[in-house]
XYZ file of C-alpha atoms in Angstrom:
535
model
C 8.117 6.496 27.439
C 10.812 5.277 25.025
C 10.415 5.928 21.291
C 9.392 3.320 18.745
C 12.447 1.910 16.950
C 11.978 1.467 13.204
C 14.622 -0.609 11.442
C 14.916 0.363 7.794
C 14.667 3.720 6.015
C 12.854 2.687 2.879
C 9.404 4.001 1.947
C 7.605 1.723 4.433
C 9.817 2.557 7.412
C 9.744 6.300 6.707
C 5.967 6.229 6.190
C 5.478 4.448 9.509
C 7.693 6.993 11.290
C 5.693 9.930 9.908
C 2.356 8.226 10.611
C 3.370 7.681 14.247
C 4.702 11.215 14.590
C 1.358 12.580 13.392
C -0.107 10.805 16.408
C 2.552 12.276 18.724
C 4.613 9.105 19.040
C 8.402 9.661 18.869
C 10.452 7.328 16.658
C 14.048 6.435 15.905
C 14.712 5.202 12.355
C 17.820 3.025 12.029
C 19.172 3.556 8.512
C 22.049 1.306 7.533
C 22.832 3.621 4.606
C 24.136 7.203 4.415
C 20.692 8.827 4.543
C 20.180 9.525 0.862
C 19.025 7.513 -2.123
C 20.645 7.153 -5.520
C 18.277 8.117 -8.345
C 17.278 5.001 -10.300
C 14.794 5.786 -13.102
C 14.221 2.057 -13.703
C 13.170 1.501 -10.099
C 9.612 2.777 -9.978
C 6.384 2.077 -8.120
C 2.722 2.124 -9.071
C 0.545 3.562 -6.312
C -3.199 3.072 -5.986
C -5.613 5.782 -4.942
C -5.483 5.093 -1.195
C -1.713 4.675 -0.860
C -0.965 7.752 -2.971
C -3.350 9.748 -0.750
C -1.621 8.389 2.368
C 1.793 9.561 1.173
C 0.494 12.963 0.093
C -1.199 13.409 3.460
C 2.020 12.631 5.336
C 4.480 14.527 3.149
C 2.374 17.470 1.995
C 3.725 16.825 -1.517
C 1.443 16.494 -4.525
C 3.022 13.333 -5.884
C 1.037 13.598 -9.092
C 3.294 16.512 -10.031
C 6.353 14.263 -9.805
C 4.888 11.153 -11.415
C 2.292 10.318 -14.041
C -1.310 9.348 -13.479
C -2.118 7.088 -16.368
C -4.419 8.619 -18.961
C -5.439 5.131 -19.940
C -4.594 1.450 -20.202
C -4.402 -0.696 -23.292
C -3.973 -4.435 -23.512
C -2.843 -5.945 -26.810
C -2.366 -9.583 -27.826
C -0.259 -9.972 -30.985
C -1.775 -7.096 -33.002
C -5.284 -7.232 -31.562
C -6.440 -4.744 -28.934
C -8.027 -6.853 -26.205
C -9.178 -4.002 -23.982
C -8.761 -0.271 -23.671
C -9.593 1.863 -20.649
C -9.528 5.667 -20.545
C -9.234 7.604 -17.307
C -10.776 11.035 -17.135
C -8.505 13.891 -16.115
C -7.874 13.860 -12.339
C -9.644 10.482 -12.037
C -8.530 9.155 -8.622
C -8.830 5.582 -9.910
C -5.943 6.175 -12.327
C -2.777 4.524 -10.952
C 0.128 6.833 -10.183
C 3.495 5.780 -11.633
C 6.489 7.411 -9.958
C 10.183 6.772 -9.359
C 10.785 5.223 -5.943
C 13.626 7.619 -5.092
C 11.192 10.529 -5.559
C 8.816 8.964 -3.019
C 11.640 8.306 -0.572
C 12.973 11.835 -1.050
C 9.580 13.360 -0.225
C 9.367 11.225 2.916
C 12.893 12.146 4.002
C 12.185 15.852 3.473
C 9.050 15.620 5.628
C 10.952 13.771 8.345
C 13.668 16.445 8.349
C 11.012 18.887 9.576
C 9.500 16.455 12.089
C 10.993 16.868 15.597
C 9.521 13.580 16.820
C 11.536 11.503 14.339
C 15.279 10.897 14.584
C 17.110 9.160 11.730
C 20.345 7.387 12.675
C 22.401 6.818 9.515
C 25.120 4.184 9.068
C 23.402 2.108 11.762
C 23.215 -1.618 11.007
C 21.196 -3.691 13.471
C 22.909 -6.760 14.937
C 20.963 -7.693 18.087
C 17.577 -7.279 19.787
C 16.660 -7.889 23.416
C 13.076 -7.832 24.677
C 11.935 -7.148 28.210
C 8.555 -6.652 29.814
C 8.901 -2.875 29.624
C 10.521 -2.430 26.242
C 13.069 -3.384 23.592
C 16.811 -2.829 23.354
C 18.559 -2.872 19.977
C 22.260 -2.707 19.185
C 23.711 -1.297 15.984
C 27.226 -1.558 14.612
C 29.055 0.797 12.308
C 30.617 4.255 12.796
C 27.726 5.216 15.064
C 27.237 1.827 16.694
C 25.426 2.023 20.010
C 22.535 0.666 22.089
C 19.022 1.976 21.463
C 16.154 1.708 23.911
C 12.592 1.598 22.581
C 9.019 0.831 23.574
C 8.408 -1.233 20.433
C 10.495 -2.201 17.404
C 9.287 -2.592 13.820
C 11.360 -4.343 11.169
C 10.916 -2.552 7.833
C 14.297 -3.764 6.643
C 13.413 -5.553 3.443
C 13.502 -9.082 2.055
C 16.672 -10.062 3.923
C 15.324 -8.605 7.168
C 17.738 -8.818 10.087
C 14.829 -8.277 12.460
C 12.997 -11.306 11.067
C 16.115 -13.463 11.335
C 16.905 -12.339 14.878
C 13.367 -13.250 15.919
C 13.713 -16.651 14.206
C 10.618 -16.130 12.059
C 10.295 -18.412 9.057
C 9.778 -16.847 5.617
C 8.487 -19.607 3.325
C 7.377 -19.182 -0.246
C 8.511 -19.339 -3.857
C 11.712 -17.992 -5.371
C 11.933 -16.333 -8.812
C 8.231 -16.580 -9.614
C 8.874 -14.157 -12.475
C 11.889 -12.353 -13.925
C 11.767 -9.152 -15.930
C 14.373 -7.248 -17.878
C 13.803 -3.548 -17.169
C 14.825 -0.380 -18.995
C 14.052 3.283 -18.400
C 14.409 5.387 -21.521
C 13.340 8.722 -22.916
C 11.554 8.424 -26.239
C 8.289 9.176 -28.039
C 5.664 6.453 -28.189
C 2.352 6.682 -30.045
C 0.201 6.569 -26.890
C 1.349 9.435 -24.686
C 0.506 9.014 -21.008
C -1.093 5.586 -21.471
C 0.233 2.325 -20.072
C 0.431 -0.688 -22.366
C 0.509 -4.437 -21.793
C 1.535 -6.255 -24.985
C 1.253 -10.037 -24.877
C 2.813 -12.282 -27.527
C 4.127 -9.402 -29.678
C 4.455 -10.441 -33.335
C 8.088 -9.454 -33.790
C 10.957 -11.826 -32.993
C 13.178 -10.835 -30.067
C 16.908 -11.250 -30.023
C 18.135 -13.594 -27.354
C 15.737 -15.406 -25.016
C 12.147 -15.016 -26.170
C 9.737 -12.856 -24.199
C 5.998 -13.274 -24.391
C 5.011 -10.054 -22.680
C 6.216 -6.473 -22.501
C 4.782 -3.630 -20.429
C 5.279 0.101 -21.014
C 4.522 2.587 -18.245
C 4.894 6.375 -18.648
C 6.944 8.632 -16.371
C 7.381 12.430 -16.471
C 9.452 14.228 -19.118
C 8.906 11.660 -21.853
C 10.484 8.800 -19.894
C 9.091 5.265 -20.075
C 9.737 2.156 -18.047
C 9.674 -0.993 -20.172
C 9.505 -4.495 -18.637
C 10.053 -7.680 -20.647
C 8.888 -10.918 -19.058
C 11.769 -13.388 -19.240
C 11.356 -17.140 -19.707
C 11.962 -19.411 -16.704
C 15.599 -20.046 -15.911
C 18.662 -17.949 -15.268
C 19.622 -16.868 -18.767
C 21.941 -13.897 -18.604
C 20.528 -10.654 -19.991
C 23.564 -8.958 -21.484
C 23.646 -5.267 -22.417
C 23.753 -6.269 -26.094
C 20.633 -8.432 -25.759
C 18.785 -5.699 -23.878
C 19.658 -3.009 -26.427
C 18.530 -5.309 -29.257
C 15.283 -5.947 -27.420
C 14.713 -2.211 -26.906
C 15.277 -1.480 -30.596
C 13.024 -4.319 -31.767
C 10.250 -3.381 -29.352
C 10.293 0.296 -30.257
C 10.373 -0.574 -33.952
C 7.443 -2.951 -33.519
C 5.418 -0.217 -31.862
C 6.271 2.418 -34.487
C 5.727 0.478 -37.727
C 9.250 -0.724 -38.411
C 11.627 2.162 -37.704
C 13.233 2.536 -34.298
C 12.626 6.065 -32.955
C 15.399 7.986 -31.244
C 15.751 7.123 -27.581
C 17.988 7.920 -24.627
C 18.667 4.914 -22.374
C 18.730 6.088 -18.739
C 18.823 2.968 -16.599
C 18.504 -0.818 -16.795
C 18.102 -3.771 -14.495
C 16.645 -7.220 -13.946
C 13.692 -7.439 -11.579
C 13.063 -10.812 -9.938
C 9.692 -11.442 -8.282
C 9.513 -13.691 -5.226
C 6.391 -14.769 -3.346
C 6.988 -15.195 0.385
C 5.004 -14.666 3.572
C 6.402 -14.517 7.100
C 4.875 -17.011 9.521
C 4.503 -14.350 12.194
C 4.345 -10.587 12.004
C 4.534 -10.000 15.741
C 6.792 -11.385 18.468
C 6.048 -9.576 21.715
C 7.082 -5.967 21.175
C 8.647 -6.642 17.775
C 6.694 -6.348 14.501
C 7.404 -6.845 10.805
C 6.139 -4.706 7.934
C 6.650 -4.348 4.201
C 9.082 -6.644 2.392
C 10.322 -7.968 5.725
C 6.878 -9.556 6.176
C 5.854 -10.377 2.597
C 7.062 -10.445 -0.982
C 4.676 -10.302 -3.917
C 4.550 -8.619 -7.283
C 3.719 -11.051 -10.063
C 0.967 -10.222 -12.562
C 1.157 -6.499 -11.966
C 0.504 -6.473 -8.213
C 2.628 -3.964 -6.349
C 4.434 -4.944 -3.157
C 4.985 -1.368 -1.986
C 1.246 -0.729 -1.960
C 0.807 -3.502 0.596
C 3.787 -2.303 2.616
C 2.309 1.178 2.904
C -0.970 -0.349 4.053
C 0.999 -2.284 6.687
C 2.387 0.995 7.995
C -1.018 2.692 8.011
C -2.618 -0.234 9.826
C 0.112 -0.593 12.434
C 0.556 3.116 13.197
C -2.940 3.712 14.569
C -2.656 0.585 16.727
C 0.785 1.331 18.167
C -0.177 4.920 19.016
C -2.782 4.153 21.733
C -0.533 1.423 23.149
C 2.303 3.957 23.400
C 0.121 6.682 24.932
C -2.157 4.663 27.206
C -0.568 1.277 27.827
C -0.786 -2.110 26.120
C -3.831 -2.997 24.048
C -2.969 -6.596 23.255
C -6.089 -7.359 21.246
C -5.524 -4.241 19.166
C -1.848 -5.020 18.579
C -2.572 -8.673 17.756
C -5.104 -7.569 15.138
C -2.287 -6.121 13.006
C -1.042 -9.585 12.098
C -4.535 -11.046 11.866
C -5.706 -8.376 9.414
C -2.691 -7.656 7.284
C -1.331 -11.185 6.977
C -4.750 -12.509 5.926
C -5.077 -9.866 3.194
C -1.597 -10.466 1.775
C -2.024 -14.249 1.998
C -5.253 -13.997 -0.016
C -3.530 -11.953 -2.709
C -0.619 -14.399 -2.871
C -3.017 -17.325 -3.179
C -4.891 -15.582 -5.985
C -1.679 -14.854 -7.885
C -0.304 -18.355 -7.402
C -3.569 -19.901 -8.641
C -3.751 -17.692 -11.713
C -0.065 -17.715 -12.642
C 0.098 -21.263 -14.116
C -2.957 -20.549 -16.276
C -1.658 -17.244 -17.624
C 1.923 -18.367 -18.151
C 1.126 -21.853 -19.466
C 1.848 -22.692 -23.097
C 0.081 -24.887 -25.613
C -3.459 -26.180 -25.570
C -6.664 -24.698 -26.887
C -6.645 -21.874 -24.338
C -3.971 -20.122 -26.386
C -6.211 -19.829 -29.481
C -9.716 -19.560 -28.017
C -10.662 -15.838 -27.915
C -12.785 -16.227 -24.803
C -9.849 -17.704 -22.856
C -7.520 -14.956 -24.065
C -9.971 -12.263 -22.962
C -10.335 -13.915 -19.568
C -6.579 -13.859 -19.174
C -6.506 -10.207 -20.192
C -9.084 -9.333 -17.527
C -7.015 -10.978 -14.811
C -3.846 -9.156 -15.855
C -5.672 -5.852 -16.172
C -7.074 -6.278 -12.657
C -3.568 -6.797 -11.283
C -2.098 -3.768 -13.039
C -5.014 -1.419 -12.311
C -5.610 -2.412 -8.683
C -8.889 -4.256 -9.132
C -10.238 -7.692 -8.251
C -8.483 -10.282 -6.069
C -5.108 -9.558 -7.687
C -5.057 -5.812 -7.141
C -7.874 -4.316 -5.075
C -7.142 -3.102 -1.521
C -7.975 -5.801 0.984
C -10.965 -5.682 3.334
C -10.977 -6.692 6.986
C -14.433 -8.258 7.094
C -13.172 -11.139 9.265
C -11.050 -8.958 11.529
C -11.023 -9.747 15.251
C -11.901 -6.052 15.645
C -15.135 -6.374 13.662
C -18.179 -5.755 15.893
C -20.834 -8.387 16.332
C -24.069 -7.997 14.421
C -25.637 -4.687 15.401
C -29.373 -4.173 15.489
C -29.249 -0.920 13.538
C -26.669 -1.963 10.936
C -27.560 -1.269 7.294
C -25.779 -2.033 4.005
C -24.071 0.673 1.952
C -21.939 0.364 -1.172
C -18.820 -0.069 0.969
C -18.845 -3.466 2.736
C -17.764 -3.513 6.403
C -13.986 -3.755 6.602
C -13.373 -2.242 3.136
C -11.760 1.184 2.472
C -14.300 4.000 2.457
C -15.086 6.121 -0.577
C -13.546 9.575 -0.426
C -16.365 12.152 -0.179
C -16.532 15.808 0.809
C -17.379 16.333 4.477
C -17.881 19.225 6.842
C -15.405 19.196 9.727
C -16.167 20.297 13.274
C -14.785 23.773 12.563
C -17.218 24.201 9.662
C -14.635 23.794 6.904
C -15.188 21.588 3.867
C -12.564 18.858 3.480
C -12.242 15.434 1.937
C -12.985 12.481 4.187
C -9.557 11.019 3.458
C -7.901 14.202 4.755
C -9.174 13.389 8.268
C -7.557 9.948 8.375
C -4.330 9.075 10.148
C -4.913 11.302 13.177
C -5.550 8.446 15.576
C -9.259 9.196 15.936
C -12.309 7.246 14.852
C -14.469 9.118 12.373
C -18.234 9.319 12.817
C -19.914 10.535 9.622
C -23.556 11.666 9.540
C -25.184 11.600 6.104
C -27.313 14.741 5.994
C -28.415 15.939 2.527
C -28.662 19.695 2.135
C -26.295 20.661 4.930
C -23.624 21.771 2.461
C -25.574 24.884 1.486
C -26.076 26.110 5.053
C -23.632 27.550 7.526
C -22.766 24.971 10.144
C -24.146 27.124 12.976
C -27.636 26.747 11.510
C -27.804 22.954 11.720
C -25.273 21.911 14.342
C -27.885 22.305 17.065
C -30.847 21.043 15.030
C -32.370 17.656 14.298
C -30.327 14.613 15.303
C -27.057 16.504 15.662
C -27.181 17.201 19.425
C -27.984 13.563 20.207
C -25.265 12.300 17.862
C -22.709 14.742 19.255
C -23.461 13.523 22.775
C -23.065 9.892 21.635
C -19.710 10.656 20.022
C -18.478 12.379 23.181
C -19.390 9.282 25.217
C -17.460 6.834 23.007
C -14.643 4.819 24.655
C -12.114 6.177 22.163
C -11.372 9.600 20.730
C -13.631 10.323 17.746
C -14.315 13.170 15.338
C -17.812 14.000 14.119
C -18.141 14.837 10.422
C -21.137 15.530 8.184
C -21.479 14.527 4.520
C -24.254 15.449 2.120
C -24.109 11.996 0.566
C -22.271 8.694 0.534
C -22.677 5.886 -2.036
C -25.583 3.672 -1.010
C -26.206 5.430 2.327
C -29.702 6.817 3.051
C -30.286 10.174 4.701
C -29.526 10.351 8.441
C -27.455 7.169 8.440
C -24.244 7.175 10.485
C -20.927 5.670 9.392
C -18.157 4.641 11.767
C -14.716 4.722 10.107
C -11.364 3.508 11.472
C -8.328 5.833 11.563
C -6.898 3.963 8.550
C -10.005 4.569 6.470
C -11.764 1.194 6.659
C -15.495 1.132 7.336
C -16.526 -0.374 10.666
C -20.295 -0.174 10.214
C -23.172 1.886 8.866
C -26.146 2.499 11.175
C -29.674 3.587 10.412
C -29.880 6.817 12.353
C -28.413 7.769 15.695
C -28.069 4.628 17.809
C -25.791 5.405 20.759
C -25.649 1.826 22.073
C -24.727 0.355 18.686
C -22.214 3.113 18.039
C -20.574 2.543 21.426
C -20.413 -1.242 20.923
C -18.898 -0.843 17.453
C -16.292 1.653 18.666
C -15.315 -0.534 21.610
C -14.858 -3.566 19.353
C -12.834 -1.507 16.871
C -10.196 -0.594 19.438
C -9.988 -4.127 20.829
C -11.874 -3.427 24.029
C -10.369 -1.765 27.070
C -6.621 -1.686 27.677
C -5.319 -4.592 29.700
C -2.198 -5.508 31.579
C 0.486 -6.812 29.247
C 0.802 -10.584 29.535
C 4.072 -12.247 30.351
C 4.336 -13.718 26.854
C 5.071 -10.309 25.375
C 8.067 -9.910 27.667
C 9.347 -13.389 26.946
C 9.180 -12.914 23.174
C 7.612 -16.348 22.768
C 7.271 -17.537 19.175
């Protein structure tokens, strides 16, 4: 079987390659660059709990040691503190702020030790041909050649060659927001805490800015973003330096503290969504499929979720033959989630960025605006929370034994301690990404006993037999508790960590039906449309 071809060696493409390799699927990554990334302190990413855990699981690197988990969040309007949130030490809900080149470097280092992944540097894609049995791609450059693959995934960014070659439209809005960005080393009066300052009272040099964000990085470095007014006004180095000095002085009672300017840039936010994410054996992921990022939302987070979602669906198709319903569900699930987030941002943006009117002076309106922005920056609500797949084509029909728990069906599960089949204690999230469904029995009290004392008692033998009979590989785990789940309930979890269902007790028929729906039913013969590449 030919490897999966991944076009693009950014964080999304490298994550997808490692996720597939963990499921014993070989990959070729076509990297148009030289195979290394220039350090850019002003180019950073904010990772949520689930995406940070995904990267740490794949790379084996504790990213928190190379970035900063926010100690807190403060929102200020003029000189009034609108809201303040403190994160306890090691709180998983605290966003992780880290330089993007550090993330990419960790992924590249992991791939260097992964025999199932080959990275072809200086390889720029220029053509794709699809057939019934696979995909052929041609690259130009010093190492230009033909590559044969089983599937091809375009992770090649906003100007995706893969998307253009497949004639997929990419509608949306250009320059939704523009930000002047600076990375600098200095001391600020709120160490380790991120700040959103709206309508600061001092007067900026050059074009006015109504919002500035400060996010901490390691070693006393901060990333500062100034929201620019609409238009294409040039941000000169002189204007940016004046803005830095005024901002720092405003935050430190009039005197500009010493600072070391490390990097600058202008970040332009676009909102776009590809019409299709799959054409036969060709898929899109990351910025090739969607662009978002206004109001604090992070595009990389969604790109990493694309990779996690697609990897566990490509793996069984590669190993066992086409699963068209399973492969089609990638677009149905991921595009719907990103579209909902884009709609939410586009609906809120005019309200938050509008000027004039009573809403600018009514405290209740200002606090409502602050809540929306805080949700986007902290990964909560419709602007920031991880999407759920409640309406997925893989969702099982209503099951007789289904019960509600705190996690709705289709949403990411809560990370709890579980006992694995070998008797070891691990976190539930550590068992994700292996290509297996997870069946979790909630059994209070089991944590204090050796596994050999309860593995053959109570409902365990019947549940173990039901798991063995499932139509897809599954791992049986035991947890002492799960939020909202009663004793002896059974959770079925997808390989990407989304809850399929919660059942009241051991119900083999319901469990089987839910598992079968989750993997799209039985494998089928690949239809002719996949070979034709119909759009």
